[in-house]
Structure formats: structure tokens, C-alpha cells
């Protein structure tokens, strides 16, 4: 299954189309979270933080909605659009079909979808090169592991998460070709994004197999992974938001995905009359993905680790290293 690409236009990326200025009175942004809730400490919370920063900087209030089931995506989009909210940011690839439908019904409303491509003239699609950020934390994991076995826990088994996994394996193997990488997905339904107990169980199983560094790309489920690793005195890697502070000294790093910046920029561009539709790809070079370093993991990131990951980062930016995208062929070449 390829990355979701919907729309009436050709399959090439849309040119960026300016949609005109908004009056101050028309600055009515809105945000719709994916399943798992806005305080998932991960993907949704990153979007929330971006919206909160915009509200603090501008003094403009925004509307928000936390969906509880799949049907509510389309309902919330239509409700906000009917009420005159714009731009409307919706987080998560699963919203693609809903935004495709509703955006055609409200051609003057600006929409933003994160993690999917919807090719409509009033939709901005923001795609993160998660494979590149995952490659960086894979380098860090391989350098930090004492057992030579590391692991990955995904949320819902979808191509987006397999792209994370592929990049992670690539970074690990580029650093230690003999390393073993254990991989598990939590499930194949949306419930896999919000099951910390199951995440903890999978983490324990992986640690029993020798893993001493676990990367979780699983939304709220990842909270259970990080907890289980900390309890066992092993290392974990967070995702999307900086999760280093959840277990200081036990979270090796976090794969940062700047959903907060994408949300903030969408709101601000709408207010400033600089909103553009089209597809935007954000990788390491664009600052869209990175690894987290702060006081919580300062003692874990040795000079050797930092030198290795910064070299990998420079190689990706220069083009010397091209991290394979799972979306290109539904496969991962790293073994």
C-alpha cells in the first residue's frame, strides 16, 4: 500500500498556490486531532503545542476537537468549515478521504493535512520524511547498545509506520552491520495508537530477547514502551515530540517530527495572507525531522555518539546518504 495520494489533479506535486489574505476578523483557525487524544505526549500533542504557541503569540483563539471514532473526522471538518473556521488543520494520514470530500464542498476554506497528500487547490499537505529522522536515531541506538540487539515497536501496521521502521533499521545497520533489530507492530486497527499496556508487554518481550534500546513510533502506546524500558533499566527512544523528560536518563533521545511547526505555520500563514496549497516535504535538510538533545539525555549522548549522528545528519543533508523510503516500493532493503 502506497502513501495515500488523493485528488483530481495529476500525480505530480502541486505547485504552491497562494489563497489570498485574511482579514483579522476572519482569522478563525481550528485543529482536529487524530485518535489518541491531544495529550498523547507524541504526535497530537505536538500539533497542540504549535496551536498553543500561535495563540500565545497572536492572541487569537483557535477551536479544537478530539475525535473518538473514524466517522467524526468528516463531521468535525464539515462543522468547522460551516462555521467559517479557516485554516483547518487535521492531524493524521487517516483523515485523507474526509478532507478530500469536505475540501471540495468548501472551496474557499483553507485546509491542512499532516502525513498524507490530498491534491486539492485549497489543501496544504505536509509530509515528513520520517525515514530520515528514524535513520538518525538508529545510528544513536546502535552506538549506545551494549548487547548489539535493539528493537522497534510501531503502532498501527501501516506504510507510514513501516517507513519509520525502515529508516531506523537503516541507521542501525549503517553503524553496526552485525546488529540485530527486532520489530513488532502493536496491531492493525486504530486502537493500536492508544494501548500503553500492550506497548509495555511488547517491550518486555523484546528485552527478554536481548534488546537494550527500544524505539517506539506508536502514539500513546509508546508511553507504555518508555515506562517498561525505564522500569527494566533499559533505554528507549521517543517519537514526534521530545519525550526525553518523561524518564530522564532513561530515554536515549526522541525522533523529533516538527508537527508543532507545521501547525503554527499553517495558522500564521492563514492570518498573514501567505497560505499556500500544495505538497510540502520536510526532512532533515528542511529541519522537519531531527533527534532531541537536552539536559535529560545529556549524559547518554556521549561525544562518540554525537559525532556519529552529526556525521550521518550531514551526509543526509549533502545527499551522500539517501535513506530508503518504504513508500517507494513497499519494501525495506536494510537487513
Coordinates of C-alpha atoms in Angstrom, one line a residue, residues 142-293:
X142 CA 23.4 1.2 17.5
X143 CA 26.2 3.3 19.2
X144 CA 24.5 3.1 22.6
X145 CA 23.6 -0.6 22.6
X146 CA 25.7 -2.9 24.7
X147 CA 24.1 -6.1 23.6
X148 CA 24.1 -5.5 19.9
X149 CA 20.4 -6.0 19.8
X150 CA 17.9 -3.1 19.5
X151 CA 14.3 -3.0 18.6
X152 CA 11.3 -1.1 17.2
X153 CA 7.7 -1.0 18.2
X154 CA 5.2 0.5 15.8
X155 CA 1.6 1.5 16.5
X156 CA -0.9 0.5 13.7
X157 CA 0.7 -1.6 11.0
X158 CA 0.5 0.9 8.1
X159 CA 3.1 2.0 5.5
X160 CA 3.7 5.3 7.4
X161 CA 5.0 3.3 10.4
X162 CA 6.9 0.8 8.3
X163 CA 8.7 3.9 6.9
X164 CA 9.8 4.8 10.4
X165 CA 11.0 1.2 11.0
X166 CA 12.9 1.0 7.7
X167 CA 14.8 4.2 8.4
X168 CA 15.6 3.0 11.9
X169 CA 17.0 -0.3 10.7
X170 CA 19.0 1.6 8.0
X171 CA 20.7 3.8 10.6
X172 CA 21.4 0.8 12.9
X173 CA 22.9 -1.3 10.2
X174 CA 25.0 1.6 8.7
X175 CA 26.5 1.9 12.2
X176 CA 26.8 -1.8 13.1
X177 CA 26.2 -4.2 10.3
X178 CA 26.1 -7.1 12.8
X179 CA 23.4 -5.6 15.0
X180 CA 20.1 -7.4 15.4
X181 CA 16.9 -5.4 15.1
X182 CA 13.7 -6.8 16.5
X183 CA 10.5 -5.4 15.0
X184 CA 6.9 -5.6 16.2
X185 CA 3.7 -3.7 15.4
X186 CA 1.0 -3.2 18.1
X187 CA -2.0 -4.0 15.9
X188 CA -3.8 -3.4 12.7
X189 CA -6.6 -1.2 13.9
X190 CA -6.6 2.4 15.2
X191 CA -6.7 1.1 18.8
X192 CA -3.0 0.3 18.3
X193 CA -2.3 4.0 18.8
X194 CA -3.5 4.1 22.4
X195 CA -2.7 0.9 24.2
X196 CA 0.1 1.6 26.6
X197 CA -0.3 -1.8 28.4
X198 CA 0.2 -3.7 25.2
X199 CA 3.1 -1.5 24.3
X200 CA 4.7 -2.4 27.7
X201 CA 4.1 -6.1 27.1
X202 CA 5.8 -6.0 23.7
X203 CA 8.7 -4.0 25.1
X204 CA 9.2 -6.7 27.8
X205 CA 9.2 -9.4 25.2
X206 CA 11.8 -7.6 23.2
X207 CA 14.0 -7.0 26.2
X208 CA 13.8 -10.7 27.0
X209 CA 15.3 -11.3 23.6
X210 CA 18.2 -9.1 24.4
X211 CA 17.1 -5.6 23.2
X212 CA 18.6 -2.8 25.3
X213 CA 17.4 0.1 23.2
X214 CA 13.7 0.3 22.0
X215 CA 12.4 2.9 19.5
X216 CA 8.6 3.4 19.8
X217 CA 6.7 5.0 17.0
X218 CA 3.2 4.2 18.4
X219 CA 1.4 7.3 19.6
X220 CA 0.0 6.9 23.1
X221 CA 1.0 3.2 23.1
X222 CA 4.6 4.4 23.2
X223 CA 4.1 5.7 26.7
X224 CA 3.9 2.2 27.9
X225 CA 7.0 1.2 26.0
X226 CA 9.1 4.0 27.5
X227 CA 7.8 3.1 31.0
X228 CA 8.6 -0.6 30.6
X229 CA 12.1 0.2 29.4
X230 CA 12.8 2.6 32.3
X231 CA 11.5 0.0 34.8
X232 CA 13.9 -2.6 33.4
X233 CA 16.8 -0.1 33.4
X234 CA 17.0 -0.2 29.6
X235 CA 17.0 2.7 27.1
X236 CA 14.1 3.9 24.9
X237 CA 13.7 6.3 22.1
X238 CA 10.7 8.6 21.9
X239 CA 8.9 10.0 18.9
X240 CA 7.3 13.1 17.3
X241 CA 7.5 15.3 20.5
X242 CA 10.6 15.5 22.7
X243 CA 9.8 12.7 25.2
X244 CA 13.3 12.8 26.9
X245 CA 11.8 14.3 30.0
X246 CA 9.3 11.5 30.6
X247 CA 12.1 9.4 32.1
X248 CA 15.2 11.5 32.4
X249 CA 18.3 9.5 31.9
X250 CA 16.4 6.5 30.5
X251 CA 15.1 8.0 27.2
X252 CA 18.2 7.9 24.9
X253 CA 16.7 10.5 22.5
X254 CA 13.5 11.3 20.7
X255 CA 12.9 11.4 16.9
X256 CA 11.5 14.9 16.5
X257 CA 8.8 15.4 14.0
X258 CA 8.0 19.1 13.8
X259 CA 4.2 18.8 13.7
X260 CA 4.2 21.8 16.0
X261 CA 5.9 24.0 13.5
X262 CA 3.7 22.8 10.7
X263 CA 0.6 23.6 12.7
X264 CA 1.9 27.0 13.8
X265 CA 3.0 28.0 10.2
X266 CA -0.4 27.0 8.8
X267 CA -2.3 29.2 11.3
X268 CA 0.1 32.1 10.8
X269 CA 0.2 31.8 7.1
X270 CA -3.6 31.9 7.0
X271 CA -3.6 35.1 9.1
X272 CA -0.9 36.8 7.1
X273 CA -2.4 36.0 3.7
X274 CA 0.6 33.8 2.9
X275 CA -1.2 30.5 2.9
X276 CA -0.2 28.2 0.1
X277 CA -1.8 25.0 -1.1
X278 CA 0.3 22.1 -2.4
X279 CA 2.6 19.4 -1.1
X280 CA 5.4 20.2 1.3
X281 CA 8.1 17.5 2.1
X282 CA 10.1 18.1 5.3
X283 CA 13.1 16.1 6.0
X284 CA 16.4 16.5 7.8
X285 CA 17.6 19.2 5.4
X286 CA 14.5 21.3 5.9
X287 CA 14.5 20.9 9.7
X288 CA 11.3 18.8 9.6
X289 CA 12.8 15.8 11.5
X290 CA 15.7 15.6 13.9
X291 CA 16.9 13.9 17.1
X292 CA 16.4 15.5 20.5
X293 CA 19.3 16.5 22.8

